mmCIF file of C-alpha atoms and ligand atoms in Angstrom:
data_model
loop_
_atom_site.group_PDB
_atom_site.id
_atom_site.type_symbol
_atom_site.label_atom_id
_atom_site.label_comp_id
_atom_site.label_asym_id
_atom_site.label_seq_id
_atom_site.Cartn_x
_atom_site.Cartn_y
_atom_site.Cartn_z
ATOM 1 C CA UNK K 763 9.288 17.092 -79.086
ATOM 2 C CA UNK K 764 12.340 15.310 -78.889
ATOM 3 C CA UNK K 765 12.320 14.025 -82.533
ATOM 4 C CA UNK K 766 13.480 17.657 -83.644
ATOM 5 C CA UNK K 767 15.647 18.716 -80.406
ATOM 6 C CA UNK K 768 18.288 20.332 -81.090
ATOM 7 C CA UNK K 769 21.371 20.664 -79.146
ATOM 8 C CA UNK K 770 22.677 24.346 -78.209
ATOM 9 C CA UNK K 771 26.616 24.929 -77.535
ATOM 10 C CA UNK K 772 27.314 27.693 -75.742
ATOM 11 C CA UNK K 773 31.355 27.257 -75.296
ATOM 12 C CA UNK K 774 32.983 28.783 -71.765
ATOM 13 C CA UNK K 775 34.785 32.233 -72.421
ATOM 14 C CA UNK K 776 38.319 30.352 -72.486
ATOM 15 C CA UNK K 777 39.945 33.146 -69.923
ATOM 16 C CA UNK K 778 37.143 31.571 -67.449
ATOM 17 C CA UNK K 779 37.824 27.959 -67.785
ATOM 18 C CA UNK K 780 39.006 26.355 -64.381
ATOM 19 C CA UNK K 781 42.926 25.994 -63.406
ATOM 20 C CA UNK K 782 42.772 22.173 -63.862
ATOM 21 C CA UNK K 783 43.086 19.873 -60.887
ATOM 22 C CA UNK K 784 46.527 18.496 -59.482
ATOM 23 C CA UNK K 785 46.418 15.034 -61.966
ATOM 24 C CA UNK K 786 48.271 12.942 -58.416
ATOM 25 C CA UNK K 787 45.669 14.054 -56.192
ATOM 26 C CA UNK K 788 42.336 13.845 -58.025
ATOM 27 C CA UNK K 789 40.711 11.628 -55.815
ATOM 28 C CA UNK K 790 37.027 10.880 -56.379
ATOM 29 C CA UNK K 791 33.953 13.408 -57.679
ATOM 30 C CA UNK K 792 36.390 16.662 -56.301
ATOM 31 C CA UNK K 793 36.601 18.712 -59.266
ATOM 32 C CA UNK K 794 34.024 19.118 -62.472
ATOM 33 C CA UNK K 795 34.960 20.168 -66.093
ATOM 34 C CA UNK K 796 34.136 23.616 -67.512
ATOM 35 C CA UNK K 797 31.049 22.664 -69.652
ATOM 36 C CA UNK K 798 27.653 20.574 -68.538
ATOM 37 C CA UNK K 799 24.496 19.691 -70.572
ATOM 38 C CA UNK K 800 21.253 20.337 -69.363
ATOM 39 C CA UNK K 801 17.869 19.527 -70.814
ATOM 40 C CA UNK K 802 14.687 19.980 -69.234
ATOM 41 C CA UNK K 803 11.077 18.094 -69.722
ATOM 42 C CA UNK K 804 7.464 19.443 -69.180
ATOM 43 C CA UNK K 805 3.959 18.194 -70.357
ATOM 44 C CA UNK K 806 3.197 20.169 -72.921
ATOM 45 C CA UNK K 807 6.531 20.213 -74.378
ATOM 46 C CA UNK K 808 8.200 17.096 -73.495
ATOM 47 C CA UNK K 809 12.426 17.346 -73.765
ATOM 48 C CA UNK K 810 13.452 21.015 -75.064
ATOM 49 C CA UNK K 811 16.175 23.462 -74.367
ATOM 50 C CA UNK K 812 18.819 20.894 -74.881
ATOM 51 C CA UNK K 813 22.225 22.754 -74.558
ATOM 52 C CA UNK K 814 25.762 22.377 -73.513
ATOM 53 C CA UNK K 815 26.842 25.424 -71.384
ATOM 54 C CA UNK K 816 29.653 26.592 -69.268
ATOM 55 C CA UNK K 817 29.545 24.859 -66.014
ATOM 56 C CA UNK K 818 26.963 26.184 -63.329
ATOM 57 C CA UNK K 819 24.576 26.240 -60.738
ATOM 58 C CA UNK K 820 20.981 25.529 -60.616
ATOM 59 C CA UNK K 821 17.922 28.388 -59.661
ATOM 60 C CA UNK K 822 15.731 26.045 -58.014
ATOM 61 C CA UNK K 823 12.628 27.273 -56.227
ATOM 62 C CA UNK K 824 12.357 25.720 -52.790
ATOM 63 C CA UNK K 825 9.503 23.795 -53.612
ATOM 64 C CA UNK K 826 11.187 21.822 -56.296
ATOM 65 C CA UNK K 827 9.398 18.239 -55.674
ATOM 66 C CA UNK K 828 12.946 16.210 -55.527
ATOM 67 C CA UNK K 829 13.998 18.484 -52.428
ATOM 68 C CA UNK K 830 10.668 16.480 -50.531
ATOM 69 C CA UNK K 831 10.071 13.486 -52.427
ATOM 70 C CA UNK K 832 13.111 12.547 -53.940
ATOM 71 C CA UNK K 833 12.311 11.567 -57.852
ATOM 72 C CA UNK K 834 16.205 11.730 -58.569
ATOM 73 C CA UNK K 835 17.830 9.041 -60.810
ATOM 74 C CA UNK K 836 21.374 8.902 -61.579
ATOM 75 C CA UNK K 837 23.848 6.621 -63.418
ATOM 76 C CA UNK K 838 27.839 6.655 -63.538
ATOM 77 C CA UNK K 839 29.707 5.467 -66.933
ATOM 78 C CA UNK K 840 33.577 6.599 -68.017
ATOM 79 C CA UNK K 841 35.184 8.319 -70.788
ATOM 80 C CA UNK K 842 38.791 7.140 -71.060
ATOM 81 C CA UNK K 843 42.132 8.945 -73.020
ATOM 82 C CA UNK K 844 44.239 5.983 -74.614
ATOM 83 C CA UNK K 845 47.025 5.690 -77.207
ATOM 84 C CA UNK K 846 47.529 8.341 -79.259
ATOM 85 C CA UNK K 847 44.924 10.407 -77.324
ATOM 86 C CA UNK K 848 41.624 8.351 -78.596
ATOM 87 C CA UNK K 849 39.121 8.651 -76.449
ATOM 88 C CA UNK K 850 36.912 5.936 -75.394
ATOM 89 C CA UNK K 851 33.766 5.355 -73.690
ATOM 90 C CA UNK K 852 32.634 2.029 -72.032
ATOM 91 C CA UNK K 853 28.941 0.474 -72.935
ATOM 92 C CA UNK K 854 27.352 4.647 -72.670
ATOM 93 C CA UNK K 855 24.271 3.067 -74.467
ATOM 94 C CA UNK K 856 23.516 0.847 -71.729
ATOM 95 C CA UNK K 857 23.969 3.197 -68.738
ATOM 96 C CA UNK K 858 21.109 5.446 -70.311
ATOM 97 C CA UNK K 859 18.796 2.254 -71.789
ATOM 98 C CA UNK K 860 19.293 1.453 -67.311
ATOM 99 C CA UNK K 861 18.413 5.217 -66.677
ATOM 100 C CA UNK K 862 15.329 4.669 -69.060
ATOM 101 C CA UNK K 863 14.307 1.364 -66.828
ATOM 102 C CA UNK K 864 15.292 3.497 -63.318
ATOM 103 C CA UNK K 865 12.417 6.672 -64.972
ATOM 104 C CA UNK K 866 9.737 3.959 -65.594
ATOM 105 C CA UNK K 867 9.963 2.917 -61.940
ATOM 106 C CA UNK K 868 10.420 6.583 -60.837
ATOM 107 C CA UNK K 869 7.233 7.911 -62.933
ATOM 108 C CA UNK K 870 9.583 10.138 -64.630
ATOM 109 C CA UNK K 871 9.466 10.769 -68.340
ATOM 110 C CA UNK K 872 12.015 8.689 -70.706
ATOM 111 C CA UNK K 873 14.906 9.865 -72.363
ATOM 112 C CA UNK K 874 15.725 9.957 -75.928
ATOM 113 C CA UNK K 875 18.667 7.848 -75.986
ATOM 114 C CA UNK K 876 20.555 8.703 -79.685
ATOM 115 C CA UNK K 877 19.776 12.645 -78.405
ATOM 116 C CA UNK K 878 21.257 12.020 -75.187
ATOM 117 C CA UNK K 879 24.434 9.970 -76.746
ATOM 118 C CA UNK K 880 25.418 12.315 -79.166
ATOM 119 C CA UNK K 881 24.979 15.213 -76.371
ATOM 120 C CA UNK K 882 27.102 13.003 -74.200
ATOM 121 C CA UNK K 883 29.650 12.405 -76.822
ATOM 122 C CA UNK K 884 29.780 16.161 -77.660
ATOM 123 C CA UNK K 885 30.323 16.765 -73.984
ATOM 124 C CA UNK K 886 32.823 14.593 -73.453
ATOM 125 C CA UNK K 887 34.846 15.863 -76.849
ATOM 126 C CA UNK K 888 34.720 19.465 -75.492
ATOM 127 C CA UNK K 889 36.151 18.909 -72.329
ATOM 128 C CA UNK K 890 38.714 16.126 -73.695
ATOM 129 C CA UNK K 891 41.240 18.130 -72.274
ATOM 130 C CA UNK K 892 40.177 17.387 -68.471
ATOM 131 C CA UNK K 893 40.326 13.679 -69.077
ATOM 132 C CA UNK K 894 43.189 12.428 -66.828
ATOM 133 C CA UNK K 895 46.012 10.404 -69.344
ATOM 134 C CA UNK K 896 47.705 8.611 -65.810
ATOM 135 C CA UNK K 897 47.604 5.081 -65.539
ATOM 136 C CA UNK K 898 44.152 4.133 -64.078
ATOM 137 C CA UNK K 899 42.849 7.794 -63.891
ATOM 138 C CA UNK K 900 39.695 8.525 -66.028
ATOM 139 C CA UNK K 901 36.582 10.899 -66.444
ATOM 140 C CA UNK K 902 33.477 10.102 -64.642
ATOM 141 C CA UNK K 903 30.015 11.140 -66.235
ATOM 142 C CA UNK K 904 27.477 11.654 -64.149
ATOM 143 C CA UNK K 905 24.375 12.341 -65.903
ATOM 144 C CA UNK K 906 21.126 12.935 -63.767
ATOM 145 C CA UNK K 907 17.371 13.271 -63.586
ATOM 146 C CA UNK K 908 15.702 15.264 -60.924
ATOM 147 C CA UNK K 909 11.859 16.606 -60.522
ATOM 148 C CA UNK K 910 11.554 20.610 -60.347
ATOM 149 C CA UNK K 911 8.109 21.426 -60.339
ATOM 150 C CA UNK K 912 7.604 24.013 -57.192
ATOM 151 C CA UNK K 913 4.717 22.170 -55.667
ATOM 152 C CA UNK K 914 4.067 20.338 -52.750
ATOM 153 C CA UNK K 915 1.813 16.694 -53.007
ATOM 154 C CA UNK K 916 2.942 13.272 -53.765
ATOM 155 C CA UNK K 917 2.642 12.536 -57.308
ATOM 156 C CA UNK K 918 4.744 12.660 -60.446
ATOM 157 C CA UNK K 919 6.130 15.958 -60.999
ATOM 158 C CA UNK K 920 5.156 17.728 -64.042
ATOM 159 C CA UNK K 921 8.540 19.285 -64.608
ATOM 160 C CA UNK K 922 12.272 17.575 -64.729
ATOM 161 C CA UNK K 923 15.424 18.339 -65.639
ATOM 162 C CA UNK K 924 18.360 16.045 -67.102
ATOM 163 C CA UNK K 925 22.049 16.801 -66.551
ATOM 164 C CA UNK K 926 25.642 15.714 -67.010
ATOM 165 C CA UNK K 927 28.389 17.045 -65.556
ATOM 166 C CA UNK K 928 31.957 15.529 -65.396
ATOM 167 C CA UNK K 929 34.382 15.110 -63.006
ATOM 168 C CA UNK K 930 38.033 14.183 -63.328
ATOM 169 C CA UNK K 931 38.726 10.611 -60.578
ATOM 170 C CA UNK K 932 42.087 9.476 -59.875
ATOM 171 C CA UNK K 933 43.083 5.359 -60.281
ATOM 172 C CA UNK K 934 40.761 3.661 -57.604
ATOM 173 C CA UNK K 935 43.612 1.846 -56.557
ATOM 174 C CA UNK K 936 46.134 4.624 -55.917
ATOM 175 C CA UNK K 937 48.252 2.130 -53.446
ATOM 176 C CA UNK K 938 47.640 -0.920 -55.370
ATOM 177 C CA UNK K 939 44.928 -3.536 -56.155
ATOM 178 C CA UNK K 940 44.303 -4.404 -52.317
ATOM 179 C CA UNK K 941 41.620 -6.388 -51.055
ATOM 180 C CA UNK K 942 38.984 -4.908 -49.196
ATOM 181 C CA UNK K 943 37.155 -6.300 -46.085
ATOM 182 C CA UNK K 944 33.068 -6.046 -46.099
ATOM 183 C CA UNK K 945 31.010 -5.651 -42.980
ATOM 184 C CA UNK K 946 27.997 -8.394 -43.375
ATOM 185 C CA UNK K 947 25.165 -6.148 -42.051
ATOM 186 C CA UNK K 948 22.022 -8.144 -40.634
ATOM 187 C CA UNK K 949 21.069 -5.397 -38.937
ATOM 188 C CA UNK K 950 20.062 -2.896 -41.966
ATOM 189 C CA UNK K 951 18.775 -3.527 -45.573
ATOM 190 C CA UNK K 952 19.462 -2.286 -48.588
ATOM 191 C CA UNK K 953 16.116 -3.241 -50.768
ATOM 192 C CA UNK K 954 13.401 -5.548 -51.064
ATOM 193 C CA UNK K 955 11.293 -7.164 -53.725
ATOM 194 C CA UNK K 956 9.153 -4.855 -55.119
ATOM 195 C CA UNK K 957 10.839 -1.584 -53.992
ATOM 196 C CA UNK K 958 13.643 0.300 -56.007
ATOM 197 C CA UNK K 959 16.225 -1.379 -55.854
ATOM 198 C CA UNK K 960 17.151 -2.161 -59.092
ATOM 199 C CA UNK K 961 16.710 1.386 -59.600
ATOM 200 C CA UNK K 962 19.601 3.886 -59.252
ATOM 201 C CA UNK K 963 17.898 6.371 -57.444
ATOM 202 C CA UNK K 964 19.125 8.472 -54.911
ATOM 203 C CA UNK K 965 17.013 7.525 -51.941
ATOM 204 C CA UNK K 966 18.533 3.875 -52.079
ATOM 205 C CA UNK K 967 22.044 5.780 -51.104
ATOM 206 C CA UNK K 968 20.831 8.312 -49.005
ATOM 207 C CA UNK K 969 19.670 4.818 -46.994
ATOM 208 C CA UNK K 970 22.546 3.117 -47.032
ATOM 209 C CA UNK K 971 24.761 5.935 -45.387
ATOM 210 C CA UNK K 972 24.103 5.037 -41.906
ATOM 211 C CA UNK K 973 25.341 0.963 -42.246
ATOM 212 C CA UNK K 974 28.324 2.439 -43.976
ATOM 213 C CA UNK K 975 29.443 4.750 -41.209
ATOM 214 C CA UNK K 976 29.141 2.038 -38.413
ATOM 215 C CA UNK K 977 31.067 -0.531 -41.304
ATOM 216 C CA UNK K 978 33.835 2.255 -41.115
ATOM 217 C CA UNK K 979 33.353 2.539 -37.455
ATOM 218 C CA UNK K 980 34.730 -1.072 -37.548
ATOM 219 C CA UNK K 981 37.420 -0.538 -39.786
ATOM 220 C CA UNK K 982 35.825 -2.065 -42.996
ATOM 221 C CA UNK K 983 35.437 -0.716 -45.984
ATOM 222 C CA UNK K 984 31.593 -1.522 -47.342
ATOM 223 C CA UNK K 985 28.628 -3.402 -46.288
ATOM 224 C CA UNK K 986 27.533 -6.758 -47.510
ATOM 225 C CA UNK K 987 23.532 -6.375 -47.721
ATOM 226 C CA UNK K 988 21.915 -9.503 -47.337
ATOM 227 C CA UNK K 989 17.938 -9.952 -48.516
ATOM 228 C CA UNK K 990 15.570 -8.206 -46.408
ATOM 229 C CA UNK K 991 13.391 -10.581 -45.890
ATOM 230 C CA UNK K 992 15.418 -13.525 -44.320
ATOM 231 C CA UNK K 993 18.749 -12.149 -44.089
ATOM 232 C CA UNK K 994 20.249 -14.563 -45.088
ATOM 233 C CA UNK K 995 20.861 -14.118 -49.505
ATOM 234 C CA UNK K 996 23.632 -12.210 -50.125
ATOM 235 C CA UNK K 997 22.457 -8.991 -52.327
ATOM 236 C CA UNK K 998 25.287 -6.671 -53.058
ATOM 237 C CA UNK K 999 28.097 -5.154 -51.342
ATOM 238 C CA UNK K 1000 28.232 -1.561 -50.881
ATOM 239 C CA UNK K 1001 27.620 0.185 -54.643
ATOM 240 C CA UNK K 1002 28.750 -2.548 -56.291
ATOM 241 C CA UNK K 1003 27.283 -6.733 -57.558
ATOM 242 C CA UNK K 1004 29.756 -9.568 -56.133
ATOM 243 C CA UNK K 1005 30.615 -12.296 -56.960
ATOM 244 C CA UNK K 1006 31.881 -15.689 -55.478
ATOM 245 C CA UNK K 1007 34.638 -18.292 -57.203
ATOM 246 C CA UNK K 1008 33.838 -21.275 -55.354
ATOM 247 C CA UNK K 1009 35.056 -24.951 -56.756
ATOM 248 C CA UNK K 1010 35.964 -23.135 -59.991
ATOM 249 C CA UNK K 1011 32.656 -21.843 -60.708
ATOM 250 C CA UNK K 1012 31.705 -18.004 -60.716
ATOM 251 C CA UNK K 1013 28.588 -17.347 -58.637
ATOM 252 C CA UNK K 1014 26.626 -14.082 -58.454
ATOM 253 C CA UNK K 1015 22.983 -13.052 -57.080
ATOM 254 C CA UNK K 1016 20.162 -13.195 -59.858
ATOM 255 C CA UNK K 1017 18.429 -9.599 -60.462
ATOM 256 C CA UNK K 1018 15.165 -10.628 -58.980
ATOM 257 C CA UNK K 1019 14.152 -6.601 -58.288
ATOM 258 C CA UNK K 1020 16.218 -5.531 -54.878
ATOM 259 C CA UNK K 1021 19.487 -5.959 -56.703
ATOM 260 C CA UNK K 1022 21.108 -3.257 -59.414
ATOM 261 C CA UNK K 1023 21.600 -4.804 -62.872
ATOM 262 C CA UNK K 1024 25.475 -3.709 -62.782
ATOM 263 C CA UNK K 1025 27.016 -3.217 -66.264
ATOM 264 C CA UNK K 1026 30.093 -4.354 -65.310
ATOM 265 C CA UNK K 1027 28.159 -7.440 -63.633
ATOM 266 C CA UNK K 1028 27.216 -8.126 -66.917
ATOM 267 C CA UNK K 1029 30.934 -7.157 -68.570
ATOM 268 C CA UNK K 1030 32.518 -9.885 -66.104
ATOM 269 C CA UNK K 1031 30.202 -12.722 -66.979
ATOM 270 C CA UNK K 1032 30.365 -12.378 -70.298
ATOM 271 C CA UNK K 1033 34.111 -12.114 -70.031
ATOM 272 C CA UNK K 1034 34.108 -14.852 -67.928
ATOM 273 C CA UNK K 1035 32.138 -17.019 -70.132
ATOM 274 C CA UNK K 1036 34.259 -16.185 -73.138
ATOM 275 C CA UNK K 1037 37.244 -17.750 -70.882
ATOM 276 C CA UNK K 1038 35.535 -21.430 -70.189
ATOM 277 C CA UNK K 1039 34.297 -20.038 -66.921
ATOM 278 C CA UNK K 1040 30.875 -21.713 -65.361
ATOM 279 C CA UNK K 1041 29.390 -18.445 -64.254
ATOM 280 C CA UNK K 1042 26.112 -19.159 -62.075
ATOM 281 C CA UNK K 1043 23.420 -16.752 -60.792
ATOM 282 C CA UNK K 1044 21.958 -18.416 -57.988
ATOM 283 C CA UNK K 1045 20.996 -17.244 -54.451
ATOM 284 C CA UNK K 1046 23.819 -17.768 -52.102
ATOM 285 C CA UNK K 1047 23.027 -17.610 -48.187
ATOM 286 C CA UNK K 1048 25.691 -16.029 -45.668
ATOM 287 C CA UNK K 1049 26.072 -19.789 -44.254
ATOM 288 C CA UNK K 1050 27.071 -21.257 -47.757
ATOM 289 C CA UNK K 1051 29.450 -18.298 -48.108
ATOM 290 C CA UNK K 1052 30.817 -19.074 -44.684
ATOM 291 C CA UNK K 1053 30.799 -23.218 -44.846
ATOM 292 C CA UNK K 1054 33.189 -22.731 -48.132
ATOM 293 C CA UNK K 1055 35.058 -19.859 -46.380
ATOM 294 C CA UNK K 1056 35.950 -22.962 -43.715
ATOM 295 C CA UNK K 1057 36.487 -25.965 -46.213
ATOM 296 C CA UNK K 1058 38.838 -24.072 -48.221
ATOM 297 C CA UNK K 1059 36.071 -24.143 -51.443
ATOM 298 C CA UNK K 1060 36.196 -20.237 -51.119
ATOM 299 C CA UNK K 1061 38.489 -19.222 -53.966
ATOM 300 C CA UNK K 1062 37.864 -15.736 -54.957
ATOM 301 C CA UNK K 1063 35.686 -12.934 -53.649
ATOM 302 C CA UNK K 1064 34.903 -9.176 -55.719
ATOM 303 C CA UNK K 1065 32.826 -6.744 -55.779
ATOM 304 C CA UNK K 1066 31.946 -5.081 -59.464
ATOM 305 C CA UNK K 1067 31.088 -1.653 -60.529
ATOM 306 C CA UNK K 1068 32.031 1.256 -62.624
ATOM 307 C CA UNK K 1069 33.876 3.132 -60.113
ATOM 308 C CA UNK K 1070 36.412 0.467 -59.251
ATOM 309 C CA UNK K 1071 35.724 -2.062 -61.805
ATOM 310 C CA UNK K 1072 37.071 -5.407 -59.951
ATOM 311 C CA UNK K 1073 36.900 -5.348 -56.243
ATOM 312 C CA UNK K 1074 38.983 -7.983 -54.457
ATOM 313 C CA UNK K 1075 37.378 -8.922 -50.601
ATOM 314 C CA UNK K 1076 39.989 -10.133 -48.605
ATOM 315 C CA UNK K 1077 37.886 -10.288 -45.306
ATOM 316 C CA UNK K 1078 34.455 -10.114 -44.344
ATOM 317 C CA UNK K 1079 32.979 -9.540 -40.491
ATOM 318 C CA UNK K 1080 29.635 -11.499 -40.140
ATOM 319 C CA UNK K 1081 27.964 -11.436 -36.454
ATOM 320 C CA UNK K 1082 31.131 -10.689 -34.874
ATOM 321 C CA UNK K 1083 33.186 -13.182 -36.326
ATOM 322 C CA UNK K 1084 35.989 -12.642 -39.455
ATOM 323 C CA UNK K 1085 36.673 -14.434 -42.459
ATOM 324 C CA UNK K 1086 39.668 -14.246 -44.541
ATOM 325 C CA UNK K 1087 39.394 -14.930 -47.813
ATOM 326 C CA UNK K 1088 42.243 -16.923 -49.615
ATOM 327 C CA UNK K 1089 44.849 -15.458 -47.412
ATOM 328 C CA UNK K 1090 43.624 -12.131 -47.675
ATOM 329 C CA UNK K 1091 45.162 -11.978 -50.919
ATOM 330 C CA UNK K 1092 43.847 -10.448 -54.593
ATOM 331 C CA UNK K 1093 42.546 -13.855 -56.592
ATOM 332 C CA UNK K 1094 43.720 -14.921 -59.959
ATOM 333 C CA UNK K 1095 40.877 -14.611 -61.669
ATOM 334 C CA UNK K 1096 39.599 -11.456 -59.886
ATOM 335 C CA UNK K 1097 43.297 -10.068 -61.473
ATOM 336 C CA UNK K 1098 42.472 -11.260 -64.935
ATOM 337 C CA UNK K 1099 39.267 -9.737 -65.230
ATOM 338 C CA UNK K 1100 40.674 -6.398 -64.192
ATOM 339 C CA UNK K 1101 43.432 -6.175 -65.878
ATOM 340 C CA UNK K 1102 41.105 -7.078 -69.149
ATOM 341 C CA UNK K 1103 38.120 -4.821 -68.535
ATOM 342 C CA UNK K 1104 40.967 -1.919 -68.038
ATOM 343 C CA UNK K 1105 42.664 -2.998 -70.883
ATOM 344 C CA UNK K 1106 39.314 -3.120 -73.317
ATOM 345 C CA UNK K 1107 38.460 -0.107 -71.462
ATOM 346 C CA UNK K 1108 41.884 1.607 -72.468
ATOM 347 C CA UNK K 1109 41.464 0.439 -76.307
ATOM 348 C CA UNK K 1110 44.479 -1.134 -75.486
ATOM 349 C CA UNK K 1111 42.843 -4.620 -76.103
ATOM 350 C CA UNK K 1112 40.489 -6.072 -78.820
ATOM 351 C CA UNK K 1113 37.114 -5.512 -77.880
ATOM 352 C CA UNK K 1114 35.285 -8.494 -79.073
ATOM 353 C CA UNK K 1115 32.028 -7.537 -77.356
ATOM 354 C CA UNK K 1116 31.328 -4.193 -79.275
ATOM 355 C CA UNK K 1117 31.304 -2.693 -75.352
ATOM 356 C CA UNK K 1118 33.973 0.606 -76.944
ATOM 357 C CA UNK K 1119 32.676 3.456 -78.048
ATOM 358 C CA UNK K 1120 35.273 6.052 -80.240
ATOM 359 C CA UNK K 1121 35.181 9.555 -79.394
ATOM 360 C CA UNK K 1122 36.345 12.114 -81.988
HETATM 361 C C1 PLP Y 2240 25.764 1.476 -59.859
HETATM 362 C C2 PLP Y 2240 25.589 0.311 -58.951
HETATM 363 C C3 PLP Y 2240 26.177 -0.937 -59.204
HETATM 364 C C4 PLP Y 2240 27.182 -1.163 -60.310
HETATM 365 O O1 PLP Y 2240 26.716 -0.892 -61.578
HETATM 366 P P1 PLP Y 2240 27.739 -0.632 -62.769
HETATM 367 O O2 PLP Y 2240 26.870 -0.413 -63.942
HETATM 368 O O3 PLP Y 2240 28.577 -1.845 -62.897
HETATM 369 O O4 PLP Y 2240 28.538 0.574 -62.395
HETATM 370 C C5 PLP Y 2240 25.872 -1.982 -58.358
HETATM 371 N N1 PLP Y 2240 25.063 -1.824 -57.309
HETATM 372 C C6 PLP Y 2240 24.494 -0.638 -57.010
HETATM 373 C C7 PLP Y 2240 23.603 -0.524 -55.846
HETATM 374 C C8 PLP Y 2240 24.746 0.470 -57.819
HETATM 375 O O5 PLP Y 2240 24.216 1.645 -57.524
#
């Protein structure tokens, strides 16, 4: 069981070890690092065979049960290179706590989370040399849970395994922090009470592909979900939480089940609070959103997440009409809180929150 798992390292034979990407063109989730960890989880023997391995594929029998039911959970943190080469990592505990909330939901079995961190960390330290040093660039982890037993029936697999592999991402904002403009969908939902959304599991994105393609189809960038109930309560936009600055105050959804419990959600209203800020969660309807886009009350809108951090919204399309959003331009405060999660995030900046962890 997992209280005596041990972790295996079986290191790449260095003349196989990938060419490493061009570091100007990484883009996003194009190239992985040489080494993965893989663990895998049955009845009888819970977690076992815990070991970090050269980078490869799966033999998966056909009948693997997330091929047909889809018990696949996911989460997305960072390791960053700063000064002097230290590498960082950003809040890695709470990704995997979230992964252990996202198995509950998903019937799948828990993790051990001190196992899994000090895998991670080993990971990370082994392939240090694939984390991007450019301004903005970093090294996403993705670690992931999917069901393997070969058998076909609805019910909680008996077998899983649990990955992480690595991939190298470029600065989100190659040309600049620009604004983004958000489709307001009322015609597809993302969630709803008492489903999986607050889960990160794969079905929720394999969902969402379809508003996203007619968003682009219109020349925006994401989709605003609103509540699937009403639609009317904003939810999320695209991957990520938002939030609203209207009459100085900071305004974001509660996490009442169809929304993700974002850990940089959490990052910004802490941050925000620490600043003076009156941060709210409250439900906010498309109309209220819209009335303060018209009297001018609409300071600031962003979207949060690991993947871009801060967000800016410049426009949003709701119903055929557009909003712009304080002149289309990036907000103060939407500024600030980038340019201080990057800067924590860096270890160029004190971290009063504890959020840093220190790799070798
Ligand atoms: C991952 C995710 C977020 C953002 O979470 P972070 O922990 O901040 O990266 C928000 N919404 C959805 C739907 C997500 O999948």
């Amino acid at each position: 069981m997992w209280e005596d798992l041990e972790i295996a390292v079986n290191k790449i034979d260095p003349e196989k070890c990938k060419a490493k990407p061009p570091q100007d063109a990484l883009g996003f989730g194009n190239y992985f690092t040489d080494h993965m960890f893989l663990m895998k989880w049955d009845r009888e023997n819970g977690w076992h065979d815990a070991e970090i391995s050269p980078y490869r594929n799966f033999n998966l029998d056909p009948a693997a049960m997330v091929f047909h039911y889809g018990q696949a959970i996911f989460e997305g943190l960072k390791a960053y290179k700063g000064e002097n080469d230290q590498i960082y990592m950003f809040r890695p505990e709470d990704n995997l706590e979230r992964m252990n909330t996202s198995a509950l939901r998903m019937c799948m079995p828990r993790l051990p989370v001190d196992k899994v961190l000090k895998a991670l960390k080993a990971l990370v330290y082994l392939d240090r040399d694939w984390i991007p040093t450019g301004n903005g660039a970093t090294l996403y982890i993705r670690p992931t849970m999917v069901a393997v037993e070969p058998a076909l029936g609805v019910r909680p697999s008996s077998q899983y395994y649990f990955f992480i592999i690595m991939s190298p991402v470029g600065a989100y904002y190659a040309e600049g922090f620009n604004p983004t403009k958000i489709w307001v969908t009322d015609k597809y939902v993302r969630a709803v009470k008492g489903g999986v959304g607050h889960v990160k599991t794969a079905g929720n994105y394999a969902a969402s592909i379809m508003a996203a393609e007619e968003a682009h189809k219109a020349g925006y960038t994401q989709v605003l979900w609103l509540d699937a109930c009403e639609r009317k309560y904003v939810e999320e936009v695209g991957t990520s939480n938002i939030f609203f600055k209207i009459n100085d105050e900071l305004i974001t959804p509660p996490l009442n089940g169809s929304i993700l419990g974002g850990i940089t959600r959490d990052s910004v209203i802490q941050l925000a609070q620490s600043w003076g800020i009156k941060v709210v969660e409250k439900q906010i309807t498309i109309d209220e959103v819209i009335a303060a886009c018209n009297d001018n009350s609409l300071q600031e809108v962003f979207g949060t997440g690991t993947a871009a951090v801060i967000s800016p919204v410049g426009e949003f399309c709701y119903q055929d009409k557009k909003y712009v959003i304080a002149d289309g331009k990036t907000g103060e405060l939407s500024q600030r809180l980038f340019d201080e999660l990057q800067a924590i995030q860096n270890g160029t900046q004190d971290d009063p929150f504890k959020w840093i962890v220190r790799i070798g």
